[in-house]
Coordinates of C-alpha atoms in Angstrom, one line a residue:
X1341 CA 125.8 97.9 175.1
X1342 CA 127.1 95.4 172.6
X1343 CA 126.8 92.2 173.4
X1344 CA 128.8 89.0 171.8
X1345 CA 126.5 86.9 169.2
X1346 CA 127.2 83.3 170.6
X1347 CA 125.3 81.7 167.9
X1348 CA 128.4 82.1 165.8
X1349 CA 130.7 80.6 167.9
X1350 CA 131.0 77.1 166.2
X1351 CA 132.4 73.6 167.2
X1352 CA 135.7 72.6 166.6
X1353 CA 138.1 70.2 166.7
X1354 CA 141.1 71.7 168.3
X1355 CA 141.5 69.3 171.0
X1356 CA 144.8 67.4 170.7
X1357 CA 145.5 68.8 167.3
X1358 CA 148.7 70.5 168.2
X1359 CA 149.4 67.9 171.2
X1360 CA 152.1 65.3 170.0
X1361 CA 153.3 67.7 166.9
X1362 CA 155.9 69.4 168.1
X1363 CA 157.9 66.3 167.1
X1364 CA 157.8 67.1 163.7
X1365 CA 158.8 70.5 164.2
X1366 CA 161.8 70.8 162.3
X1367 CA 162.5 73.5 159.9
X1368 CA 165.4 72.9 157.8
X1369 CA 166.7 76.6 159.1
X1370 CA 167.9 75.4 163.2
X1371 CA 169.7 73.9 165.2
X1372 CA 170.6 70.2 166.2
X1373 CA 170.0 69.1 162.7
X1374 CA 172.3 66.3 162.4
X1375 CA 170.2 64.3 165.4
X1376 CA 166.5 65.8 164.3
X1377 CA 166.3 64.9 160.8
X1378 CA 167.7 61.4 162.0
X1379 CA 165.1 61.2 164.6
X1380 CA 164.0 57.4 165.0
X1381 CA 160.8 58.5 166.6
X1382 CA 159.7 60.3 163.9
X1383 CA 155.7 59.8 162.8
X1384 CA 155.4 57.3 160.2
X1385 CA 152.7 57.2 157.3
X1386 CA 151.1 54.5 159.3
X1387 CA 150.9 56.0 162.0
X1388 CA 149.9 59.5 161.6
X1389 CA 146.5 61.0 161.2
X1390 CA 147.0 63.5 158.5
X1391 CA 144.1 65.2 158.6
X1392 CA 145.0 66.4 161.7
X1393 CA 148.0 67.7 160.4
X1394 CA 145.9 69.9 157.6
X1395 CA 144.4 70.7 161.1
X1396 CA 147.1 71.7 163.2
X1397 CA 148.7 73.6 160.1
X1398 CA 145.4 75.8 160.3
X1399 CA 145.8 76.5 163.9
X1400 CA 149.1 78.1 162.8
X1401 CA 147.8 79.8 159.9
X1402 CA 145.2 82.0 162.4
X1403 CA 148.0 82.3 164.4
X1404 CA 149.5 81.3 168.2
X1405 CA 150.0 83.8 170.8
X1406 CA 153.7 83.4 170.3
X1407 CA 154.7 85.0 167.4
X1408 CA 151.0 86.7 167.5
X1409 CA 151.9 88.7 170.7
X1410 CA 155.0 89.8 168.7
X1411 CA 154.8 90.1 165.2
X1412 CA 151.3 90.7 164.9
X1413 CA 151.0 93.0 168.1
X1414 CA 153.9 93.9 169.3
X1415 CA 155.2 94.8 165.7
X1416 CA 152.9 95.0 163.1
X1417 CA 150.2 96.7 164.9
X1418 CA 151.5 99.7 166.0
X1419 CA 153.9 100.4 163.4
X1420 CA 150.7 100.5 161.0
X1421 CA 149.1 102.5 163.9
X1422 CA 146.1 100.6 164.7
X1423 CA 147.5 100.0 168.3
X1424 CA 149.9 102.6 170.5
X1425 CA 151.6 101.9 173.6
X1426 CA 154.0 103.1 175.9
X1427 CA 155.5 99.8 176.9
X1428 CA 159.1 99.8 175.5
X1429 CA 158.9 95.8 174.7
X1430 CA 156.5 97.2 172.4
X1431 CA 158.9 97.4 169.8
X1432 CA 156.8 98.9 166.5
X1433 CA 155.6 101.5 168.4
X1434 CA 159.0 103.3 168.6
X1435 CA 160.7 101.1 166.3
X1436 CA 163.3 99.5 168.5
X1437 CA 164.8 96.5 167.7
X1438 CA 164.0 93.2 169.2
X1439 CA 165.9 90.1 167.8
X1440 CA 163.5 87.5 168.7
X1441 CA 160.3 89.7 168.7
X1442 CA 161.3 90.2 164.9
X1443 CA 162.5 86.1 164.0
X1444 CA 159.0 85.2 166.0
X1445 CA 156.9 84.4 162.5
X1446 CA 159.9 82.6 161.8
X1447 CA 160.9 80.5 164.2
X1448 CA 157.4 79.4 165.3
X1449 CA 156.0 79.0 161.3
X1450 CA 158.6 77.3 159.7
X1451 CA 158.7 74.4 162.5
X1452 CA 155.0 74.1 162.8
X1453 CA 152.5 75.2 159.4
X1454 CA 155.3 74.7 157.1
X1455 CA 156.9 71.0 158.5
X1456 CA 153.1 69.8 158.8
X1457 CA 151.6 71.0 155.1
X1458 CA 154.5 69.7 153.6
X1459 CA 154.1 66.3 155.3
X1460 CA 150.3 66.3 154.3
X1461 CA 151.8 67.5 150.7
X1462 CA 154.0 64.6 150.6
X1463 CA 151.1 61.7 152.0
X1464 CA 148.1 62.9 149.9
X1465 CA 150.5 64.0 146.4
X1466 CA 149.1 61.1 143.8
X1467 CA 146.3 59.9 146.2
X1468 CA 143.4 59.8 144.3
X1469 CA 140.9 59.4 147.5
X1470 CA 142.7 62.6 148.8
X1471 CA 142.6 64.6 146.1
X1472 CA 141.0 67.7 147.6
X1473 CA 143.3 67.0 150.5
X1474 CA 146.3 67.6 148.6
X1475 CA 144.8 71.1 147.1
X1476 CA 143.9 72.4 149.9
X1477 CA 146.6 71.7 151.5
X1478 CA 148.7 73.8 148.7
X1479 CA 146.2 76.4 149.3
X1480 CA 146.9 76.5 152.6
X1481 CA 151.0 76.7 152.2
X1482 CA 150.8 79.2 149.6
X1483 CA 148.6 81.6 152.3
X1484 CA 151.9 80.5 155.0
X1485 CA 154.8 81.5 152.9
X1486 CA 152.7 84.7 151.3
X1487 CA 153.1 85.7 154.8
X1488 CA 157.1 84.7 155.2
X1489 CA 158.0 86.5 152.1
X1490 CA 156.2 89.3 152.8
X1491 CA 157.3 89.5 156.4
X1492 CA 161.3 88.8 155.5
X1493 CA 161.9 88.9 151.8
X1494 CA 163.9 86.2 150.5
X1495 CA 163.2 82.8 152.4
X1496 CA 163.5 79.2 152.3
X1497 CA 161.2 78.5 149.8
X1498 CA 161.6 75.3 147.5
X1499 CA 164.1 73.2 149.7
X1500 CA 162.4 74.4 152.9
X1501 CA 161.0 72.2 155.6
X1502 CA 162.0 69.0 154.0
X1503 CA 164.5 67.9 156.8
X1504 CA 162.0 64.8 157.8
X1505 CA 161.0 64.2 154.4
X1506 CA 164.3 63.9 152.5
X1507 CA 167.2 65.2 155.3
X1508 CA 167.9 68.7 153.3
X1509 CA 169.1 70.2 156.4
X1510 CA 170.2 73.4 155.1
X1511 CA 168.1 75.2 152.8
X1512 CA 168.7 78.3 150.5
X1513 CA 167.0 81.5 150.0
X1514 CA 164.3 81.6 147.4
X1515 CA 164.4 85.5 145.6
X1516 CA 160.9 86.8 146.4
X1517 CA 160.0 87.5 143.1
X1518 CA 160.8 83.5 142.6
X1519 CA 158.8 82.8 145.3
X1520 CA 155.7 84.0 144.2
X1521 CA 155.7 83.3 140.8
X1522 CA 155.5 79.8 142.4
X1523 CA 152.8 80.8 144.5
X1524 CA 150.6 81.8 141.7
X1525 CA 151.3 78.8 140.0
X1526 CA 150.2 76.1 143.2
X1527 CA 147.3 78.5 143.0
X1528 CA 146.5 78.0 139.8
X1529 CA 147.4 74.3 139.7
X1530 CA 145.2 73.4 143.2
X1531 CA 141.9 75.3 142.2
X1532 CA 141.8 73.9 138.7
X1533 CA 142.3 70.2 140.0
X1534 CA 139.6 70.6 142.9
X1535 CA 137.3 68.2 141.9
X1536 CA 133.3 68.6 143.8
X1537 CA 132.9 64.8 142.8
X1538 CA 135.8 63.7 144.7
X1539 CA 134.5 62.2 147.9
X1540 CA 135.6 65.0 151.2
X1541 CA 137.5 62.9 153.2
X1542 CA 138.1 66.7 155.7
X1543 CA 134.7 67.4 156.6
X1544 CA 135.7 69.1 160.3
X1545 CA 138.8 68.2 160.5
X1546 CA 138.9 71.7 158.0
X1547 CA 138.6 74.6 160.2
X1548 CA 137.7 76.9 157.4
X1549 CA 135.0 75.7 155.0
X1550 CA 134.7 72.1 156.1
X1551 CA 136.5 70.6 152.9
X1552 CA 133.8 72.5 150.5
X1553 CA 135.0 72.4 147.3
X1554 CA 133.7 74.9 145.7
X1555 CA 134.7 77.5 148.8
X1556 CA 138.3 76.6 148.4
X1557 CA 138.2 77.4 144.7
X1558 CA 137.3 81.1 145.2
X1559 CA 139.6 81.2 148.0
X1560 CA 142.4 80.1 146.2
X1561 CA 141.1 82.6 143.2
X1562 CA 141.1 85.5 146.2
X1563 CA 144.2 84.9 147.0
X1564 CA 145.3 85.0 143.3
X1565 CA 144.0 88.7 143.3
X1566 CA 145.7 89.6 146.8
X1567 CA 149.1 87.9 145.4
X1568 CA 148.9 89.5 142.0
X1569 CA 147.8 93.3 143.5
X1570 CA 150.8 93.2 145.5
X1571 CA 153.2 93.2 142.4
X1572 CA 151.5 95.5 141.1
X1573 CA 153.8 98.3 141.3
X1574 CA 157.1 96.3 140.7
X1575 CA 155.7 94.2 137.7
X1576 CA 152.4 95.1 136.6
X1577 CA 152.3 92.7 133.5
X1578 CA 152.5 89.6 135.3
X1579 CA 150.1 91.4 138.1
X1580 CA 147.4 92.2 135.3
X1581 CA 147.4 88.5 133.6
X1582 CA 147.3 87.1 137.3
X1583 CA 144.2 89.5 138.4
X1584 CA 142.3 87.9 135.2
X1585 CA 142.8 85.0 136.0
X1586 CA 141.4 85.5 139.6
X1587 CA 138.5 87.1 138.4
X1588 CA 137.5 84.5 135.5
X1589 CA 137.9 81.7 137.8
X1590 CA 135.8 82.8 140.8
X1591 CA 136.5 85.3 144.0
X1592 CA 134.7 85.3 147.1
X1593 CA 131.7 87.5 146.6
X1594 CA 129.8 87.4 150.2
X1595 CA 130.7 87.9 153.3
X1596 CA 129.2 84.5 154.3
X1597 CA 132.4 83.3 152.3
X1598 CA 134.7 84.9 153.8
X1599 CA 137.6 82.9 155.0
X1600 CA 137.5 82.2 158.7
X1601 CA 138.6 80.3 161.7
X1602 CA 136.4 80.2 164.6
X1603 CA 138.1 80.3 167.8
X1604 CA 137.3 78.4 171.3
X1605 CA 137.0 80.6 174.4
X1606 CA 139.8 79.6 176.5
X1607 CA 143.0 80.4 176.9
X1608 CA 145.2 77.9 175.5
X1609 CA 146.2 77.3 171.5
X1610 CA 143.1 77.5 170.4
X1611 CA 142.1 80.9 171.1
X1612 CA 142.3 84.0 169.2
X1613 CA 146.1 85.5 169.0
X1614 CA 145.1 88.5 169.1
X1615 CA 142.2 88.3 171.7
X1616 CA 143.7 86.2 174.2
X1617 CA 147.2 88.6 174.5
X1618 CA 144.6 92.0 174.3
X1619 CA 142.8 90.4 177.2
X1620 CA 144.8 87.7 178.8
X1621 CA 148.1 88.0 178.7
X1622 CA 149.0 91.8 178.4
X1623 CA 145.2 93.3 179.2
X1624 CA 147.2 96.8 179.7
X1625 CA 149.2 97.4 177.0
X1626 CA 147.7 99.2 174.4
X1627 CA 145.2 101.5 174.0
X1628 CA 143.8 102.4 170.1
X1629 CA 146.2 104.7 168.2
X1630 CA 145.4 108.8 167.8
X1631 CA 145.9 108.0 163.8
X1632 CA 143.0 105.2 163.9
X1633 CA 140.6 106.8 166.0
X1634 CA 140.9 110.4 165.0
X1635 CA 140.7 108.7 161.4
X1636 CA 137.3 107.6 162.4
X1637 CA 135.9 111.0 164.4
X1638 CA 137.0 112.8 161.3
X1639 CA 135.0 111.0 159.0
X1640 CA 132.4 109.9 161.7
X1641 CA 132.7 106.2 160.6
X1642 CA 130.0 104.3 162.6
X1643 CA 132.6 101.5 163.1
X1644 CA 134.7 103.2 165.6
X1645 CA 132.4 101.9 168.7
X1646 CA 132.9 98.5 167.6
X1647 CA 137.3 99.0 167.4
X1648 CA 137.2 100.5 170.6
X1649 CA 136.1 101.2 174.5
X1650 CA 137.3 102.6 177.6
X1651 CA 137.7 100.3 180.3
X1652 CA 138.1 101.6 183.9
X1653 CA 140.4 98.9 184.8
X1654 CA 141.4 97.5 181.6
X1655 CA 144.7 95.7 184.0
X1656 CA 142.4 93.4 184.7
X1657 CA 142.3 89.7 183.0
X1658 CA 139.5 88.2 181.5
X1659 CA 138.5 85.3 183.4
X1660 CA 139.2 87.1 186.7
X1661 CA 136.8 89.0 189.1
X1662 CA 135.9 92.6 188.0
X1663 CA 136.7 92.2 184.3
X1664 CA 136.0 95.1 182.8
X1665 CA 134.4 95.4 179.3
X1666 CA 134.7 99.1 179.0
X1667 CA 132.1 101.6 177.6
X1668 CA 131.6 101.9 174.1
X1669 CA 129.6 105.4 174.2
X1670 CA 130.9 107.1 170.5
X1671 CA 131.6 110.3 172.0
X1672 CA 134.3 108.8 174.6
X1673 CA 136.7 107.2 172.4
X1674 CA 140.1 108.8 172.4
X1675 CA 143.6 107.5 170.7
X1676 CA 146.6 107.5 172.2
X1677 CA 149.6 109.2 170.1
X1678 CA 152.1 106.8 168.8
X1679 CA 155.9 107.4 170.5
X1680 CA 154.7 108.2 174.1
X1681 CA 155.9 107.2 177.6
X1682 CA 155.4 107.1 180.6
X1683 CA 158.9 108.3 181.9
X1684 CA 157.8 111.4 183.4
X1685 CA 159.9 113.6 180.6
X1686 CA 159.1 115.5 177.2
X1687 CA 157.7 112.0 175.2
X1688 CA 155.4 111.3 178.6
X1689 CA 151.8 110.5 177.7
X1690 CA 150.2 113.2 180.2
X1691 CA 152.4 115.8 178.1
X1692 CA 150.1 114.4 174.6
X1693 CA 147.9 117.1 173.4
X1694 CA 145.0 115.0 173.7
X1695 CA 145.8 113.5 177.1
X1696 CA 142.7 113.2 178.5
X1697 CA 143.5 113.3 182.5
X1698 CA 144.5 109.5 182.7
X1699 CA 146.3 106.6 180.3
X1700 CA 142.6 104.6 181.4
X1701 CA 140.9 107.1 179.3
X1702 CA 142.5 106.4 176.1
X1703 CA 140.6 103.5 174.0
X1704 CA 141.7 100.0 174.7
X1705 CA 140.1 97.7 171.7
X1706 CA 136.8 96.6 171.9
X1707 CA 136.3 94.0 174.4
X1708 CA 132.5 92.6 172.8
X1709 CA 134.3 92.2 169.2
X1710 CA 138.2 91.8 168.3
X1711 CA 139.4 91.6 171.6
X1712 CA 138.3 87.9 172.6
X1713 CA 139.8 85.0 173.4
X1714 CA 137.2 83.8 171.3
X1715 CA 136.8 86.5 168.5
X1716 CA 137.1 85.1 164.5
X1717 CA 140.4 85.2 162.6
X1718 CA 139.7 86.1 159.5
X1719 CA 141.8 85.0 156.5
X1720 CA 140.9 86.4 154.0
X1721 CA 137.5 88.8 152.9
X1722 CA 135.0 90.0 150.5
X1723 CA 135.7 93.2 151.6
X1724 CA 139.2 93.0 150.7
X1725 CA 138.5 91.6 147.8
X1726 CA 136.5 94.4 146.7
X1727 CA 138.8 97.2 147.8
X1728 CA 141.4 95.3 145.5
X1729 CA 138.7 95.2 142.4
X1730 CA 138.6 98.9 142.8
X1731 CA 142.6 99.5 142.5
X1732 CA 142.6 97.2 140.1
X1733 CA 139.7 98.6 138.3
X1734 CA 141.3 102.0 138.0
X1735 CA 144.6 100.7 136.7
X1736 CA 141.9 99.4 133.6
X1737 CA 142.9 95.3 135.2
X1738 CA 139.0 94.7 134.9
X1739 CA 135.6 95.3 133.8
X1740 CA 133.3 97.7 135.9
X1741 CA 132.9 100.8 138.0
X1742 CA 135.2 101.8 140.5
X1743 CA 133.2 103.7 142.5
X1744 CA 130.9 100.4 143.0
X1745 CA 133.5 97.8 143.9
X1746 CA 134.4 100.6 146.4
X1747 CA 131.3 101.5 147.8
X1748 CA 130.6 97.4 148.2
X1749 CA 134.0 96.9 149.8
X1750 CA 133.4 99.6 152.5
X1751 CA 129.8 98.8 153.0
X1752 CA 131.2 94.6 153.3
X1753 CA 133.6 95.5 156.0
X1754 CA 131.1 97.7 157.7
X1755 CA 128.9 94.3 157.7
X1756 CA 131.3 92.1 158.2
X1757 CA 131.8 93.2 161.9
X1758 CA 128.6 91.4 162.7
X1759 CA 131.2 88.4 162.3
X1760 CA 133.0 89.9 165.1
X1761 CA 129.7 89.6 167.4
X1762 CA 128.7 93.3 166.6
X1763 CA 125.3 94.0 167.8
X1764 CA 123.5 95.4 166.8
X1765 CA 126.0 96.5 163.8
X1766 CA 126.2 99.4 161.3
X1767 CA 122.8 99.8 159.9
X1768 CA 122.1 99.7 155.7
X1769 CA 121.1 103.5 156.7
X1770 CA 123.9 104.2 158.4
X1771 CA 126.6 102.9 156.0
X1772 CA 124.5 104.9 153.1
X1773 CA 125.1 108.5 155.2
X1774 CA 128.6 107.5 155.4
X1775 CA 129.7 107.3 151.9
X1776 CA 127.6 110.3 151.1
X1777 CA 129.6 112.2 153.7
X1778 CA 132.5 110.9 152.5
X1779 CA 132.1 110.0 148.7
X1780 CA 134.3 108.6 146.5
X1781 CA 136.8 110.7 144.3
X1782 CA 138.5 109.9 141.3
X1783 CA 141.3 112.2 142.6
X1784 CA 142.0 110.7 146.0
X1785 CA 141.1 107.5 144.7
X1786 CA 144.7 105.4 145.5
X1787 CA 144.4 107.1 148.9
X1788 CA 140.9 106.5 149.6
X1789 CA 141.0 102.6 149.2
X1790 CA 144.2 102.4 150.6
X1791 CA 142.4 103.5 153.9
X1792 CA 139.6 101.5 153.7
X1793 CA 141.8 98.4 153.3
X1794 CA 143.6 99.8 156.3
X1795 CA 140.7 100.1 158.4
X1796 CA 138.9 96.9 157.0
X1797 CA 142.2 94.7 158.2
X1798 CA 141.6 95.7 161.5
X1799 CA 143.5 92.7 163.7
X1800 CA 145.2 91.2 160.8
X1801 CA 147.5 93.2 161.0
X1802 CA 150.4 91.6 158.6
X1803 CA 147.8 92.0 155.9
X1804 CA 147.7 95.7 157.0
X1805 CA 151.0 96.3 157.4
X1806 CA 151.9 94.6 153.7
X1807 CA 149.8 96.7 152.2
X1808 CA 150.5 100.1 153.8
X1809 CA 154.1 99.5 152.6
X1810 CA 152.6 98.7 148.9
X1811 CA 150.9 101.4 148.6
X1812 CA 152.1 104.7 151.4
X1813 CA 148.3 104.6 152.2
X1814 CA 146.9 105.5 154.6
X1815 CA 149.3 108.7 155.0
X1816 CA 151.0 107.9 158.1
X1817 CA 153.1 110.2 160.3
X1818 CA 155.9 108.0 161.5
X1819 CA 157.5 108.9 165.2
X1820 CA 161.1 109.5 165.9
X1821 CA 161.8 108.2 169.3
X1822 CA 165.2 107.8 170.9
X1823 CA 166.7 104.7 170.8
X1824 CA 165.2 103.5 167.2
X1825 CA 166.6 101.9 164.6
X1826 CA 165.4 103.5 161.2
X1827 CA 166.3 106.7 161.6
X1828 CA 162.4 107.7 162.9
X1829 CA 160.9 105.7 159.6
X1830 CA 158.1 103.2 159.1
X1831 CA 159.8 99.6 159.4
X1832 CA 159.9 98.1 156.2
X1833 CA 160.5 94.3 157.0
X1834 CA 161.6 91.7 159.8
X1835 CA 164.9 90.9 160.0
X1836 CA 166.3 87.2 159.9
X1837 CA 166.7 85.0 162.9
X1838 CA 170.2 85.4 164.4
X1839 CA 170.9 81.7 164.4
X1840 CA 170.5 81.8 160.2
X1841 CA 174.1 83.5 160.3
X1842 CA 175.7 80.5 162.1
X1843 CA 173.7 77.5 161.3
X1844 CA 172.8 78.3 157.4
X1845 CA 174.9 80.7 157.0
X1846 CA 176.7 80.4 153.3
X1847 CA 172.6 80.3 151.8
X1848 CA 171.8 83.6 155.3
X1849 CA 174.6 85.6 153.9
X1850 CA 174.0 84.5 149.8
X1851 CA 170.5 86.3 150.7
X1852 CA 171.6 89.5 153.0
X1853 CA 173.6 90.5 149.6
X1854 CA 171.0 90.8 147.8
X1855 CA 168.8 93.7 150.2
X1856 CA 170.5 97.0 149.1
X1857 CA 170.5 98.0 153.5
X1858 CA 171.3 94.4 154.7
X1859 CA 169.4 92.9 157.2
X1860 CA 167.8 95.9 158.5
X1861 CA 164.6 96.6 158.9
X1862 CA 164.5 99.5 156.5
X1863 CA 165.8 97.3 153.6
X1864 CA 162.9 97.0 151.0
X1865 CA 161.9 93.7 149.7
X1866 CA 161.6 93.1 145.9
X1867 CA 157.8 94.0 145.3
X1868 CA 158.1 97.2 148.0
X1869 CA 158.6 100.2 145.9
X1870 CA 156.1 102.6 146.9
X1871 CA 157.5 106.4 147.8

């Protein structure tokens, strides 16, 4: 049995960090802005607690189950074929279209992270006492719009989420590539003015490293890499200069760094995303995808009983008599296909070649690890990082062996499940047998790390999906269901909240002409070139 290590849940401070906020949350992209942005209630300098804010605006960086159940889950998920289900408001899974499945990210990010980082921008910008405040906090929005360019494309950008702060109501499209030019920059900018003798004026109101200095600089530095890797194919000069400059300054090199938010076991805002929607809110709806845990069995990675078990009753809510956490026995872990039913015709589940006599057979994920209300969200990893070395590596970006960074990156995210409360994890022994059964290859190489980055961003899933698209690894088979929208292919983007073409529309429709499909999801975003 694997049992959850409770030592590693910590304490936090979630407790009325997002209570009172909503009244900042205002992006410069809705409605009503005329009586918002000239809101006499709004939360004065003197008044607000602005740590809290850095707070709350980490809360939305893990995520909320709102636009977690959708984009994340929902969408991301099972189009990059972690997850399967045969729900049809399980959008990805069939690629069907769901308007405000799709504007989720946006609609709950740009009022909430974006309004509140940009508020602690404007407080702590000159304030010597708050120095590592203000850096952190441009850490932290460069990770939140990473995400909203990569989800949509072209966004709001420079004049976004300034409807409090200086009434720019609506704001226009930033070009991607513009975008994250500027985001290499507030990287650069915010690690190189971190100061360790500036007094921490966080401490726990951080949620991550607890104002640490120096954990912030590699984090900024890691995120430099992940930024600058996923150019790599549509500018690989500016990708190369950037990946240097990650590596001189510092990456994170341990798991023990890895960027995390610890998570409360309950079921309001501060529990996991994920978690509390796998076990809470819609316990029934997935089960482990065919691709995923076949992927596994065919390789006989000794991960796959910490992704998955097979619950009995997995209808059942956590919290509620006769929760059921499943068995994890290696041996009984089967995926469901992608693009099944349960409709009683050709796509129904019990017609899958695999079906193993009842949906309740299939793997749900594992109910000891990622599926908690209390599970980790992790940021940002080691592991990653090291997968990314190795690409990088065998472009010629930097010094040393491919074969190492990618043996370290698949042996770190075989360790780092013990984050996830694996016990008793995947032995020193066990990861060893693994990479000799499946060794590196210089030919395979793109494809090889490609999957391990896939299978090491497990649960964040917009990471997973982002880079799948970069790269066309793994090798996924995409389904053709009736009823989809992209002509039976991979989703490439989300599309734009409906409202953009009514309420911003001159600055919605400015940035529709420039994606060669329109707003579809099959039109490619600037740095998304791969076959």
């Amino acid at each position: 049995m694997i049992l959850i290590n409770g030592a590693m849940i910590k304490n936090k401070i979630y407790q009325g960090v997002l209570a009172g906020l909503m009244i900042l949350s205002v992006s410069g992209c809705q409605n009503a802005f005329e009586s918002i942005n000239t809101d006499p209630n709004h939360i004065t300098k003197s008044s607000m607690d602005y740590k809290l804010l850095l707070t709350a605006t980490e809360v939305y960086t893990a995520g909320t189950d709102w636009e977690g159940w959708r984009n994340s889950l929902i969408y991301c998920s099972t189009m990059i074929q972690h997850l399967s289900s045969t729900q049809d408001y399980w959008c990805g899974d069939k690629y069907t279209f769901n308007a405000g499945y799709s504007s989720a990210f946006w609609d709950r990010e740009y009022p909430n992270a974006v309004t509140n980082v940009l508020e602690v921008l404007n407080r702590y910008k000159g304030d010597a006492t708050n120095v590592n405040a203000y850096n952190i906090a441009r850490i932290l929005k460069v990770i939140t719009f990473q995400r909203m360019t990569d989800l949509y494309g072209d966004v709001p950008y420079t004049e976004a989420g300034y409807g409090y702060i200086s009434g720019l109501r609506y704001p226009k499209y930033d070009k991607q590539q513009d975008i994250y030019n500027d985001l290499f920059k507030e990287l650069d900018e915010a690690a190189q003015a971190l100061d360790a003798n500036a007094t921490n004026t966080l401490g726990s109101a951080d949620l991550v490293y607890a104002g640490d200095v120096a954990s912030w600089k590699k984090l900024a530095y890691s995120e430099m890499l992940r930024l600058a890797m996923r150019i790599s194919n549509v500018d690989a000069t500016t990708a190369q200069k950037w990946v240097a400059k990650a590596v001189q300054g510092g990456l994170i090199s341990s798991n023990s760094e890895n960027a995390i938010i610890q998570h409360d076991a309950t079921t309001n805002d501060a529990a996991n995303a994920n978690g509390k929607v796998l076990v809470y809110q819609d316990a029934n709806a997935t089960r482990l995808s065919k691709t995923f845990v076949d992927m596994m069995k065919n390789t006989q990675d000794p991960r796959l009983i910490y992704f998955g078990t097979v619950a009995k009753n997995p209808d059942i809510a956590w919290g509620s008599p006769g929760y059921d956490y499943g068995d994890t026995t290696y041996v009984k872990q089967v995926g469901m296909p992608n693009g099944v039913d349960e409709l009683g015709k050709a796509t129904d589940v019990s017609k899958a070649s695999n079906y193993p006599g009842s949906i309740n057979n299939y793997s749900i994920v594992n109910r000891y690890t990622f599926a908690r209300c209390n599970a980790p969200t992790f940021l940002l990893t080691y592991a990653q990082n090291q997968l990314l070395l190795a690409e990088a590596a065998l472009k010629g970006w930097v010094s040393g062996d491919v074969q190492t960074y990618y043996n370290n990156g698949v042996k770190a995210a075989m360790d780092q499940l013990a984050q996830t409360g694996a016990n008793p994890g995947v032995s020193t022994a066990q990861q060893n047998t693994y990479l000799s059964r499946n060794p590196y290859s210089s030919a395979t190489a793109l494809e090889q790390i490609g999957t391990q980055y896939w299978i090491a961003s497990f649960m964040d899933e917009y990471e997973a999906w982002s880079n799948w698209r970069r790269t066309g690894f793994p090798k996924l088979t995409p389904v053709n269901y009736y009823g989809n929208v992209t002509n039976g292919t991979i989703p490439r983007r989300f599309t734009y909240p409906t409202s953009e073409s009514t309420v911003n529309s001159t600055n919605y429709e400015a940035a529709v002409s420039r994606l060669s499909g329109g707003d579809k999801m099959t039109s490619r975003m600037w740095w998304d070139v791969a076959k």
